[in-house]
Amino acid sequence: MEVRHCSRLMLLNEQNALLLFQYQDEHTASPFWATAGGELKPGESYLQAASRELYEETGLREEIGPLVMEREAVFAVARSQPALWHERYYLVRCPEADRVFAADWTDEEKATIQRWKWWSLEAMRAEGPQAFKPENLADLLADIIKDKPAP
């Protein structure tokens, strides 16, 4: 099975709301919400990919913070076949006033990302884990809020 490497971004504003993108592709019957991020390019480190993906998907240029989660999972995205994904999730803090925009989306992102939204922990809990990928995103957000409070 192919192995792919990916950096993901836990992008939080000053109210500890998490920026998530709603995806819909041929691998899922229903849309789901997930963090910004993407696959490493050849020769790129996880941190370099995190910084690049932050700008490409959100238009933001913020400091990439600490690693908050690593995981491995088998799944397929967009037009790909199932692969073993090695994902690293990094915390990124951004001011509330920062304007999110699709700075440099790929054709695949334009086809699969439906919209974005800032989610509070309470709203994520009310929506239920099945709406998110990975399903433990609300738990991860709760841990970040508890362990790394907003400055």
mmCIF file of C-alpha atoms in Angstrom:
data_model
loop_
_atom_site.group_PDB
_atom_site.id
_atom_site.type_symbol
_atom_site.label_atom_id
_atom_site.label_comp_id
_atom_site.label_asym_id
_atom_site.label_seq_id
_atom_site.Cartn_x
_atom_site.Cartn_y
_atom_site.Cartn_z
ATOM 1 C CA MET A 1 0.000 0.000 0.000
ATOM 2 C CA GLU A 2 1.208 3.455 -0.862
ATOM 3 C CA VAL A 3 2.361 5.629 2.066
ATOM 4 C CA ARG A 4 1.616 9.346 1.943
ATOM 5 C CA HIS A 5 2.719 12.119 4.316
ATOM 6 C CA CYS A 6 0.551 15.082 5.248
ATOM 7 C CA SER A 7 0.655 18.205 7.423
ATOM 8 C CA ARG A 8 -2.652 19.380 8.930
ATOM 9 C CA LEU A 9 -3.400 22.681 10.673
ATOM 10 C CA MET A 10 -5.367 23.236 13.854
ATOM 11 C CA LEU A 11 -5.983 26.904 13.044
ATOM 12 C CA LEU A 12 -7.520 28.690 16.047
ATOM 13 C CA ASN A 13 -8.663 32.288 16.345
ATOM 14 C CA GLU A 14 -8.689 34.411 19.503
ATOM 15 C CA GLN A 15 -11.987 32.825 20.651
ATOM 16 C CA ASN A 16 -10.498 29.312 20.291
ATOM 17 C CA ALA A 17 -12.729 28.607 17.291
ATOM 18 C CA LEU A 18 -11.241 26.120 14.832
ATOM 19 C CA LEU A 19 -11.214 26.790 11.086
ATOM 20 C CA LEU A 20 -12.534 23.778 9.188
ATOM 21 C CA PHE A 21 -13.270 23.095 5.536
ATOM 22 C CA GLN A 22 -16.275 21.142 4.331
ATOM 23 C CA TYR A 23 -15.262 18.469 1.818
ATOM 24 C CA GLN A 24 -17.313 16.325 -0.533
ATOM 25 C CA ASP A 25 -15.712 13.798 -2.849
ATOM 26 C CA GLU A 26 -16.504 10.479 -4.488
ATOM 27 C CA HIS A 27 -15.253 8.508 -1.460
ATOM 28 C CA THR A 28 -17.924 9.800 0.944
ATOM 29 C CA ALA A 29 -21.697 9.813 0.745
ATOM 30 C CA SER A 30 -22.014 12.907 2.940
ATOM 31 C CA PRO A 31 -19.895 16.044 3.257
ATOM 32 C CA PHE A 32 -17.482 16.170 6.187
ATOM 33 C CA TRP A 33 -15.441 18.852 7.951
ATOM 34 C CA ALA A 34 -11.646 18.661 8.199
ATOM 35 C CA THR A 35 -8.679 20.899 8.888
ATOM 36 C CA ALA A 36 -6.645 22.750 6.309
ATOM 37 C CA GLY A 37 -3.551 20.920 5.179
ATOM 38 C CA GLY A 38 -2.158 18.636 2.570
ATOM 39 C CA GLU A 39 0.424 16.252 1.283
ATOM 40 C CA LEU A 40 4.149 16.913 1.453
ATOM 41 C CA LYS A 41 5.897 17.654 -1.826
ATOM 42 C CA PRO A 42 9.153 15.811 -2.641
ATOM 43 C CA GLY A 43 11.982 17.011 -0.387
ATOM 44 C CA GLU A 44 9.626 19.045 1.812
ATOM 45 C CA SER A 45 9.524 18.699 5.610
ATOM 46 C CA TYR A 46 6.276 18.496 7.565
ATOM 47 C CA LEU A 47 6.814 22.058 8.832
ATOM 48 C CA GLN A 48 7.536 23.383 5.347
ATOM 49 C CA ALA A 49 4.386 21.708 4.052
ATOM 50 C CA ALA A 50 2.367 23.139 6.957
ATOM 51 C CA SER A 51 3.525 26.672 6.151
ATOM 52 C CA ARG A 52 2.899 26.253 2.418
ATOM 53 C CA GLU A 53 -0.549 24.716 2.937
ATOM 54 C CA LEU A 54 -1.518 27.434 5.421
ATOM 55 C CA TYR A 55 -0.995 30.099 2.772
ATOM 56 C CA GLU A 56 -2.378 28.115 -0.181
ATOM 57 C CA GLU A 57 -5.621 27.143 1.538
ATOM 58 C CA THR A 58 -6.292 30.175 3.755
ATOM 59 C CA GLY A 59 -4.203 33.079 2.470
ATOM 60 C CA LEU A 60 -2.732 33.446 5.979
ATOM 61 C CA ARG A 61 0.933 33.714 6.883
ATOM 62 C CA GLU A 62 1.105 32.863 10.575
ATOM 63 C CA GLU A 63 3.768 31.098 12.604
ATOM 64 C CA ILE A 64 3.402 27.333 12.677
ATOM 65 C CA GLY A 65 3.121 26.319 16.322
ATOM 66 C CA PRO A 66 3.743 23.060 18.140
ATOM 67 C CA LEU A 67 2.876 19.587 16.969
ATOM 68 C CA VAL A 68 -0.363 18.606 18.733
ATOM 69 C CA MET A 69 -1.154 15.191 17.223
ATOM 70 C CA GLU A 70 0.262 12.512 14.966
ATOM 71 C CA ARG A 71 -1.795 9.733 13.458
ATOM 72 C CA GLU A 72 -1.788 7.042 10.807
ATOM 73 C CA ALA A 73 -4.920 6.041 8.940
ATOM 74 C CA VAL A 74 -5.882 4.341 5.725
ATOM 75 C CA PHE A 75 -8.181 6.401 3.520
ATOM 76 C CA ALA A 76 -8.591 7.883 0.060
ATOM 77 C CA VAL A 77 -9.148 11.516 -0.788
ATOM 78 C CA ALA A 78 -10.546 13.109 -3.923
ATOM 79 C CA ARG A 79 -9.275 11.261 -6.985
ATOM 80 C CA SER A 80 -6.801 9.004 -5.157
ATOM 81 C CA GLN A 81 -6.722 5.337 -4.216
ATOM 82 C CA PRO A 82 -6.645 4.268 -0.538
ATOM 83 C CA ALA A 83 -3.229 4.849 1.029
ATOM 84 C CA LEU A 84 -1.637 4.781 4.479
ATOM 85 C CA TRP A 85 -1.462 8.409 5.544
ATOM 86 C CA HIS A 86 1.056 9.671 8.109
ATOM 87 C CA GLU A 87 -0.437 12.930 9.388
ATOM 88 C CA ARG A 88 1.014 15.557 11.705
ATOM 89 C CA TYR A 89 -1.291 18.211 13.145
ATOM 90 C CA TYR A 90 0.204 21.595 14.077
ATOM 91 C CA LEU A 91 -1.337 24.374 16.146
ATOM 92 C CA VAL A 92 -1.583 27.760 14.424
ATOM 93 C CA ARG A 93 -2.977 30.816 16.205
ATOM 94 C CA CYS A 94 -4.368 33.687 14.173
ATOM 95 C CA PRO A 95 -5.958 37.041 14.994
ATOM 96 C CA GLU A 96 -9.735 37.237 14.629
ATOM 97 C CA ALA A 97 -9.352 40.025 12.069
ATOM 98 C CA ASP A 98 -7.341 37.873 9.635
ATOM 99 C CA ARG A 99 -9.314 37.324 6.445
ATOM 100 C CA VAL A 100 -9.368 33.771 5.113
ATOM 101 C CA PHE A 101 -9.358 33.318 1.342
ATOM 102 C CA ALA A 102 -8.508 30.619 -1.188
ATOM 103 C CA ALA A 103 -5.054 31.923 -2.099
ATOM 104 C CA ASP A 104 -3.786 29.120 -4.321
ATOM 105 C CA TRP A 105 -6.211 26.197 -4.416
ATOM 106 C CA THR A 106 -5.523 23.262 -6.682
ATOM 107 C CA ASP A 107 -8.190 22.073 -9.111
ATOM 108 C CA GLU A 108 -8.816 19.153 -6.744
ATOM 109 C CA GLU A 109 -9.419 21.521 -3.805
ATOM 110 C CA LYS A 110 -11.744 23.668 -5.916
ATOM 111 C CA ALA A 111 -13.735 20.541 -6.786
ATOM 112 C CA THR A 112 -13.929 19.039 -3.280
ATOM 113 C CA ILE A 113 -13.999 21.951 -0.781
ATOM 114 C CA GLN A 114 -17.520 23.301 -0.439
ATOM 115 C CA ARG A 115 -16.959 26.081 2.128
ATOM 116 C CA TRP A 116 -15.145 26.943 5.349
ATOM 117 C CA LYS A 117 -16.363 27.854 8.795
ATOM 118 C CA TRP A 118 -15.018 28.737 12.248
ATOM 119 C CA TRP A 119 -16.247 26.105 14.741
ATOM 120 C CA SER A 120 -16.494 26.552 18.508
ATOM 121 C CA LEU A 121 -15.929 23.475 20.657
ATOM 122 C CA GLU A 122 -19.579 23.625 21.738
ATOM 123 C CA ALA A 123 -20.797 23.648 18.122
ATOM 124 C CA MET A 124 -18.546 20.712 17.255
ATOM 125 C CA ARG A 125 -19.860 18.708 20.221
ATOM 126 C CA ALA A 126 -23.450 19.511 19.200
ATOM 127 C CA GLU A 127 -22.792 18.437 15.586
ATOM 128 C CA GLY A 128 -21.329 15.080 16.651
ATOM 129 C CA PRO A 129 -18.049 13.336 15.798
ATOM 130 C CA GLN A 130 -19.383 11.736 12.598
ATOM 131 C CA ALA A 131 -19.356 15.157 10.891
ATOM 132 C CA PHE A 132 -15.575 15.490 11.234
ATOM 133 C CA LYS A 133 -12.450 13.760 9.967
ATOM 134 C CA PRO A 134 -10.805 12.558 12.020
ATOM 135 C CA GLU A 135 -13.742 11.969 14.336
ATOM 136 C CA ASN A 136 -11.693 13.017 17.395
ATOM 137 C CA LEU A 137 -11.214 16.631 16.215
ATOM 138 C CA ALA A 138 -13.449 18.046 18.962
ATOM 139 C CA ASP A 139 -11.471 16.128 21.602
ATOM 140 C CA LEU A 140 -8.209 17.444 20.154
ATOM 141 C CA LEU A 141 -9.581 21.002 20.210
ATOM 142 C CA ALA A 142 -10.645 20.551 23.852
ATOM 143 C CA ASP A 143 -7.147 19.341 24.755
ATOM 144 C CA ILE A 144 -5.549 22.323 22.999
ATOM 145 C CA ILE A 145 -7.839 24.799 24.763
ATOM 146 C CA LYS A 146 -7.037 23.181 28.130
ATOM 147 C CA ASP A 147 -3.280 22.693 27.622
ATOM 148 C CA LYS A 148 -2.355 25.635 25.374
ATOM 149 C CA PRO A 149 -4.788 28.468 26.162
ATOM 150 C CA ALA A 150 -4.959 31.477 23.877
ATOM 151 C CA PRO A 151 -2.358 34.127 24.739
#
